[in-house]
Short mmCIF file of C-alpha atoms in Angstrom, two decimals:
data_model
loop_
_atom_site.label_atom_id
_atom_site.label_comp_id
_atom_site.label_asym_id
_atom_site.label_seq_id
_atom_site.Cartn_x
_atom_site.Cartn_y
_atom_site.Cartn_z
CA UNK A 1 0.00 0.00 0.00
CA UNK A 2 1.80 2.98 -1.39
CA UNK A 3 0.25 6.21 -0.33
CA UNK A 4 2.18 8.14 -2.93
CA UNK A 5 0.29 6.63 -6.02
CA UNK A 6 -2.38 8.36 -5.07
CA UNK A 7 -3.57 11.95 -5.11
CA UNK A 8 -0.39 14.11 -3.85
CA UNK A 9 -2.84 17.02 -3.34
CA UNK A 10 -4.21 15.09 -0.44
CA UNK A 11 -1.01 14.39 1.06
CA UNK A 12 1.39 16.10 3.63
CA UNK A 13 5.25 15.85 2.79
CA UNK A 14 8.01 17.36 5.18
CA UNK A 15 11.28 18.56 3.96
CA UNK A 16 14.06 17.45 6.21
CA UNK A 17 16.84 19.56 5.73
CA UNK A 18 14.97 22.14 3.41
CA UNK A 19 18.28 24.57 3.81
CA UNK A 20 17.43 27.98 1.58
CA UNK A 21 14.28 26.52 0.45
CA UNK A 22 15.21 25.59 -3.05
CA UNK A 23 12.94 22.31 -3.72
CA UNK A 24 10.10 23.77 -1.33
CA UNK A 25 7.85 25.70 -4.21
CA UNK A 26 7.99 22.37 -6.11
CA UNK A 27 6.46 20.60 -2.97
CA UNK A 28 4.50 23.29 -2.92
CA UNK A 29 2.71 22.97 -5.83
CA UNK A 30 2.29 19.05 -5.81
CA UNK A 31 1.36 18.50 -1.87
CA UNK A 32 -1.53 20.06 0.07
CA UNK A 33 0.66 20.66 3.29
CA UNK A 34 4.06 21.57 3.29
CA UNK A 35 6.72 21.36 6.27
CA UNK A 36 10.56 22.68 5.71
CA UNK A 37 12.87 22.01 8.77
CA UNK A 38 16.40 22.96 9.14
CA UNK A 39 19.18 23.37 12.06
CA UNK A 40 20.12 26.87 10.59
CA UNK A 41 18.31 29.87 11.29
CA UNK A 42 19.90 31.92 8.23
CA UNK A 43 18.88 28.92 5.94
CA UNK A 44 15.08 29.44 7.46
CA UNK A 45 14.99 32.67 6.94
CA UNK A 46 16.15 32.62 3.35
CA UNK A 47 13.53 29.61 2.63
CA UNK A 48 10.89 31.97 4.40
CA UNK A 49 12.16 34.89 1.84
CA UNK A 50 11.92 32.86 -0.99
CA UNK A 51 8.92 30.36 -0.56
CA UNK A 52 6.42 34.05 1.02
CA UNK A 53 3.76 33.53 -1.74
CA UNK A 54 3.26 30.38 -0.80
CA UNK A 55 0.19 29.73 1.58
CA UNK A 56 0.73 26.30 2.28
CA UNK A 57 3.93 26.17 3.57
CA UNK A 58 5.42 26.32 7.05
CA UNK A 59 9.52 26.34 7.71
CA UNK A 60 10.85 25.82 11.20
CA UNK A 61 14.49 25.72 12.80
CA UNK A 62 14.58 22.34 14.07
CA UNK A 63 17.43 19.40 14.50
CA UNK A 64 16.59 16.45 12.33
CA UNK A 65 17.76 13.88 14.95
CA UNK A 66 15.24 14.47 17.22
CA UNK A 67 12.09 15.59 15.45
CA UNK A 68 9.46 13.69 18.17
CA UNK A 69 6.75 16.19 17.81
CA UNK A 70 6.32 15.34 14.13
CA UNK A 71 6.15 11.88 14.65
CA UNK A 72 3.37 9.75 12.90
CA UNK A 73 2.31 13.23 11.05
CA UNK A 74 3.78 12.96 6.93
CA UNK A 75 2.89 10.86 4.27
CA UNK A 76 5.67 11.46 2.40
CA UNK A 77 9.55 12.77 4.32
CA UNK A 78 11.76 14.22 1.46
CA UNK A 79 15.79 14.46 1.99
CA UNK A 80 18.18 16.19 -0.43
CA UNK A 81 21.67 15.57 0.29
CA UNK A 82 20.99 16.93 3.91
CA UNK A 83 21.93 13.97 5.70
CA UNK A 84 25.60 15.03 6.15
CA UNK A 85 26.82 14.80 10.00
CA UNK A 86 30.00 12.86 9.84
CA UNK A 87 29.43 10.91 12.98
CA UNK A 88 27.15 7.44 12.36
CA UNK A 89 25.63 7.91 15.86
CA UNK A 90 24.23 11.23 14.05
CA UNK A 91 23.07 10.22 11.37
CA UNK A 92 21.87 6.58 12.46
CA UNK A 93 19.25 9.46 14.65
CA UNK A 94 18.44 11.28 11.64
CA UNK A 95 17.49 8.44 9.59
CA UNK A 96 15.35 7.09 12.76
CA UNK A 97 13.29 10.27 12.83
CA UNK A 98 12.89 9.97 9.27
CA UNK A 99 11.20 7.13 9.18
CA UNK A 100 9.17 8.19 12.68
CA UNK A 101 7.83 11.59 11.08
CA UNK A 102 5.56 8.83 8.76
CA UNK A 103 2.82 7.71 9.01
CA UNK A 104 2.10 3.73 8.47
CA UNK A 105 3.24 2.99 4.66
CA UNK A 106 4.22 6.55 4.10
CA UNK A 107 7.15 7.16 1.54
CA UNK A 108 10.70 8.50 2.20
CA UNK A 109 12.63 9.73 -1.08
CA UNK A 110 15.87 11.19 -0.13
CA UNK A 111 19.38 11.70 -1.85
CA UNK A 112 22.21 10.81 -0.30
CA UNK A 113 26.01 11.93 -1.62
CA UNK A 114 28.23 8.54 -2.85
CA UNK A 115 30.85 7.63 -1.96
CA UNK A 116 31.77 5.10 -5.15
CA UNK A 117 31.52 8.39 -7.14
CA UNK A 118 34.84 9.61 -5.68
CA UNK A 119 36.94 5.88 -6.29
CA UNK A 120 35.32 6.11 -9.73
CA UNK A 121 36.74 9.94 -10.25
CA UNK A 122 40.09 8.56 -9.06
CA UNK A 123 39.51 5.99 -11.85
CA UNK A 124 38.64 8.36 -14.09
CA UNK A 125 42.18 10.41 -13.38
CA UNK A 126 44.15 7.48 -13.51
CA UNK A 127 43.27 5.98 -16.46
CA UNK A 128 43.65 9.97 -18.06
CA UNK A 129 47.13 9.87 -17.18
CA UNK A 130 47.97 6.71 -18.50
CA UNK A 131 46.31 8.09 -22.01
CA UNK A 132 48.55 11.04 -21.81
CA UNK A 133 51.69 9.23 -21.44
CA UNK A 134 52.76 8.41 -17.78
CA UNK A 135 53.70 5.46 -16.55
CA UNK A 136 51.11 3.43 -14.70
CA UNK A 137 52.90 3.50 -11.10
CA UNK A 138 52.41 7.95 -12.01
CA UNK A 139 49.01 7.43 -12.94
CA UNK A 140 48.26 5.62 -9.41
CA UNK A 141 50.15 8.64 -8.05
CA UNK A 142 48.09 10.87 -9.57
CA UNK A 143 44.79 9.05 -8.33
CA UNK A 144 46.08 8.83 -5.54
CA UNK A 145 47.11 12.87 -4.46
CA UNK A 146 43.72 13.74 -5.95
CA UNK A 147 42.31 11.66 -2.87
CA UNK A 148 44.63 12.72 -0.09
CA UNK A 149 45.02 15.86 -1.33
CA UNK A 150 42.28 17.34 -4.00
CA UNK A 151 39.35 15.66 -2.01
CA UNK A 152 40.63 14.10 1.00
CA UNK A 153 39.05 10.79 2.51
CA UNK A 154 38.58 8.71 4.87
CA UNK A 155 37.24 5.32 3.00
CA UNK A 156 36.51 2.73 6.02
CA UNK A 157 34.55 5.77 7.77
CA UNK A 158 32.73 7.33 4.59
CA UNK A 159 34.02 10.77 5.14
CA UNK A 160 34.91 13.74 2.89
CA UNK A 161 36.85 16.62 4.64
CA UNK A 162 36.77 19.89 3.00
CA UNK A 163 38.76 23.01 4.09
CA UNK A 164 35.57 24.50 6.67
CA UNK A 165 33.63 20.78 7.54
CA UNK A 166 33.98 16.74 7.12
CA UNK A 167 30.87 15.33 5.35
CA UNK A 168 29.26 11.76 5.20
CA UNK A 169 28.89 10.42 1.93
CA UNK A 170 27.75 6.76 1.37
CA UNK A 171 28.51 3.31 0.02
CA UNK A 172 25.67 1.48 -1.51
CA UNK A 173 25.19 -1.70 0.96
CA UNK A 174 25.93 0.75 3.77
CA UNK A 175 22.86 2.97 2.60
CA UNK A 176 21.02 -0.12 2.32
CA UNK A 177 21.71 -0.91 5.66
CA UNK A 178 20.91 2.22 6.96
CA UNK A 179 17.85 2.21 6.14
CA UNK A 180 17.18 -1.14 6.95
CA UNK A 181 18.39 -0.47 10.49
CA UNK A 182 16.22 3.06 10.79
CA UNK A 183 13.02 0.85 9.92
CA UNK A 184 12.20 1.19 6.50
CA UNK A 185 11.43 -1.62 3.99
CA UNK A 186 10.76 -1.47 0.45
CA UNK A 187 14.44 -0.01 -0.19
CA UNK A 188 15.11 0.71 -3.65
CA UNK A 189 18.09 2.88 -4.84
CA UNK A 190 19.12 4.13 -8.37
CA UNK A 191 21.95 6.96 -9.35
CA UNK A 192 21.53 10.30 -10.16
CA UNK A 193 24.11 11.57 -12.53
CA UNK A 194 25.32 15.06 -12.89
CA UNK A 195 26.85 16.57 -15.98
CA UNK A 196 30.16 17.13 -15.57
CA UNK A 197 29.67 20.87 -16.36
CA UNK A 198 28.09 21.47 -13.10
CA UNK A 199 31.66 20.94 -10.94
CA UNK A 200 34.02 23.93 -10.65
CA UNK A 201 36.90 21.26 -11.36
CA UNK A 202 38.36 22.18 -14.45
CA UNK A 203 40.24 18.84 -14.07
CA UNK A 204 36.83 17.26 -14.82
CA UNK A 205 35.91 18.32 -18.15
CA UNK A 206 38.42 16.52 -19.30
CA UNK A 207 35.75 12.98 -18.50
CA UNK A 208 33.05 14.75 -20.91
CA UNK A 209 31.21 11.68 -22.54
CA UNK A 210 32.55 9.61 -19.76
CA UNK A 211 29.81 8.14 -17.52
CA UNK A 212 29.39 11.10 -14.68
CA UNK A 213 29.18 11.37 -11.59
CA UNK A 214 26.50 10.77 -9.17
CA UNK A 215 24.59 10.72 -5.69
CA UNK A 216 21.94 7.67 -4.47
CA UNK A 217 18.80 8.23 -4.95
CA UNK A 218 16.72 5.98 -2.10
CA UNK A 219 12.53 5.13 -2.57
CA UNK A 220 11.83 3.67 0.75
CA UNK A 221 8.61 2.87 2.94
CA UNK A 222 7.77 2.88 6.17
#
């Protein structure tokens, strides 16, 4: 019994993670009652700003890991790439209250940043410089600085660390789990490519007609 077959103008859908709003006027205009939550206060306010001719929507600052007074209240919980905190005990909560903010056989669709992408960039690099002439011990080299040193990781962990803030990004059976673990069944995920002409990397135009990059994109039910 999937509630969001049916008529999305009868349905509630909560935003978790809504930051400056940017996906709320399309919930708007498909869902009858719209919720945006964020930790920020400056992200609220610029949501408010943008989403103020629309009469259906409320925004609050509130921290996704414990979101108990929404509990049983949504038929459908979106997430865009908001689920971020680098520390599992963070975002094993978030994912909890996700799945808590539904009601019975309501729908979760969420994106969640991958971390495959970044081996398959370092792929990407490696076999570049092996078409431009180095040796394959330089190419691995190559790969390998653009991981410590262009995007640093930490693989066992998950966990991107940029110059202001570390960031979770996922493996596939780890998102699978995930979700398993935060109650939801149903668990499908697919990819959701960019083009390449979205990343300020001039290094990456180079992989144009390459398969791009992507993020998971996760159907789930309560």
């Amino acid at each position: 019994n999937n509630k969001i077959t049916g008529n999305l103008k009868d349905l509630s859908v909560i935003d978790i993670g809504c930051g400056i709003g940017n996906f709320l006027p399309t919930l708007s205009q498909k869902f009858s009652q719209v919720t945006g939550i964020d930790f920020s206060p400056k992200m609220i306010e610029l949501a408010k700003e943008k989403t103020k001719s629309y009469s259906n929507i409320q925004l609050l600052v509130r921290d996704a890991r414990d979101l108990t007074e929404f509990h049983n209240q949504f038929d459908v919980a979106v997430s865009v790439n908001s689920v971020l905190l680098p520390k599992i005990v963070d975002v094993e909560k978030i994912l909890r209250e996700a799945n808590l903010v539904l009601k019975e056989n309501g729908t979760l669709l969420a994106v969640f940043p991958a971390m495959e992408a970044l081996l398959y960039r370092s792929l990407l690099i490696q076999e570049k410089a092996i078409e431009d002439g180095f040796s394959e011990e330089e190419a691995i080299q190559k790969a390998k600085k653009d991981l410590t040193e262009t995007t640093p990781c930490n693989f066992e962990a998950g966990i991107v660390k940029y110059p202001d803030c570390q960031q979770k990004n996922y493996y596939l059976f780890e998102l699978k789990y995930r979700l398993w673990k935060a109650g939801f069944t149903s668990i499908k995920v697919r990819k959701v490519h960019y083009p390449w002409e979205v990343y300020e990397d001039d290094t990456l135009l180079a992989f144009h007609g390459k398969q791009k990059l992507w993020d998971w994109f996760v159907y789930a039910l309560k």
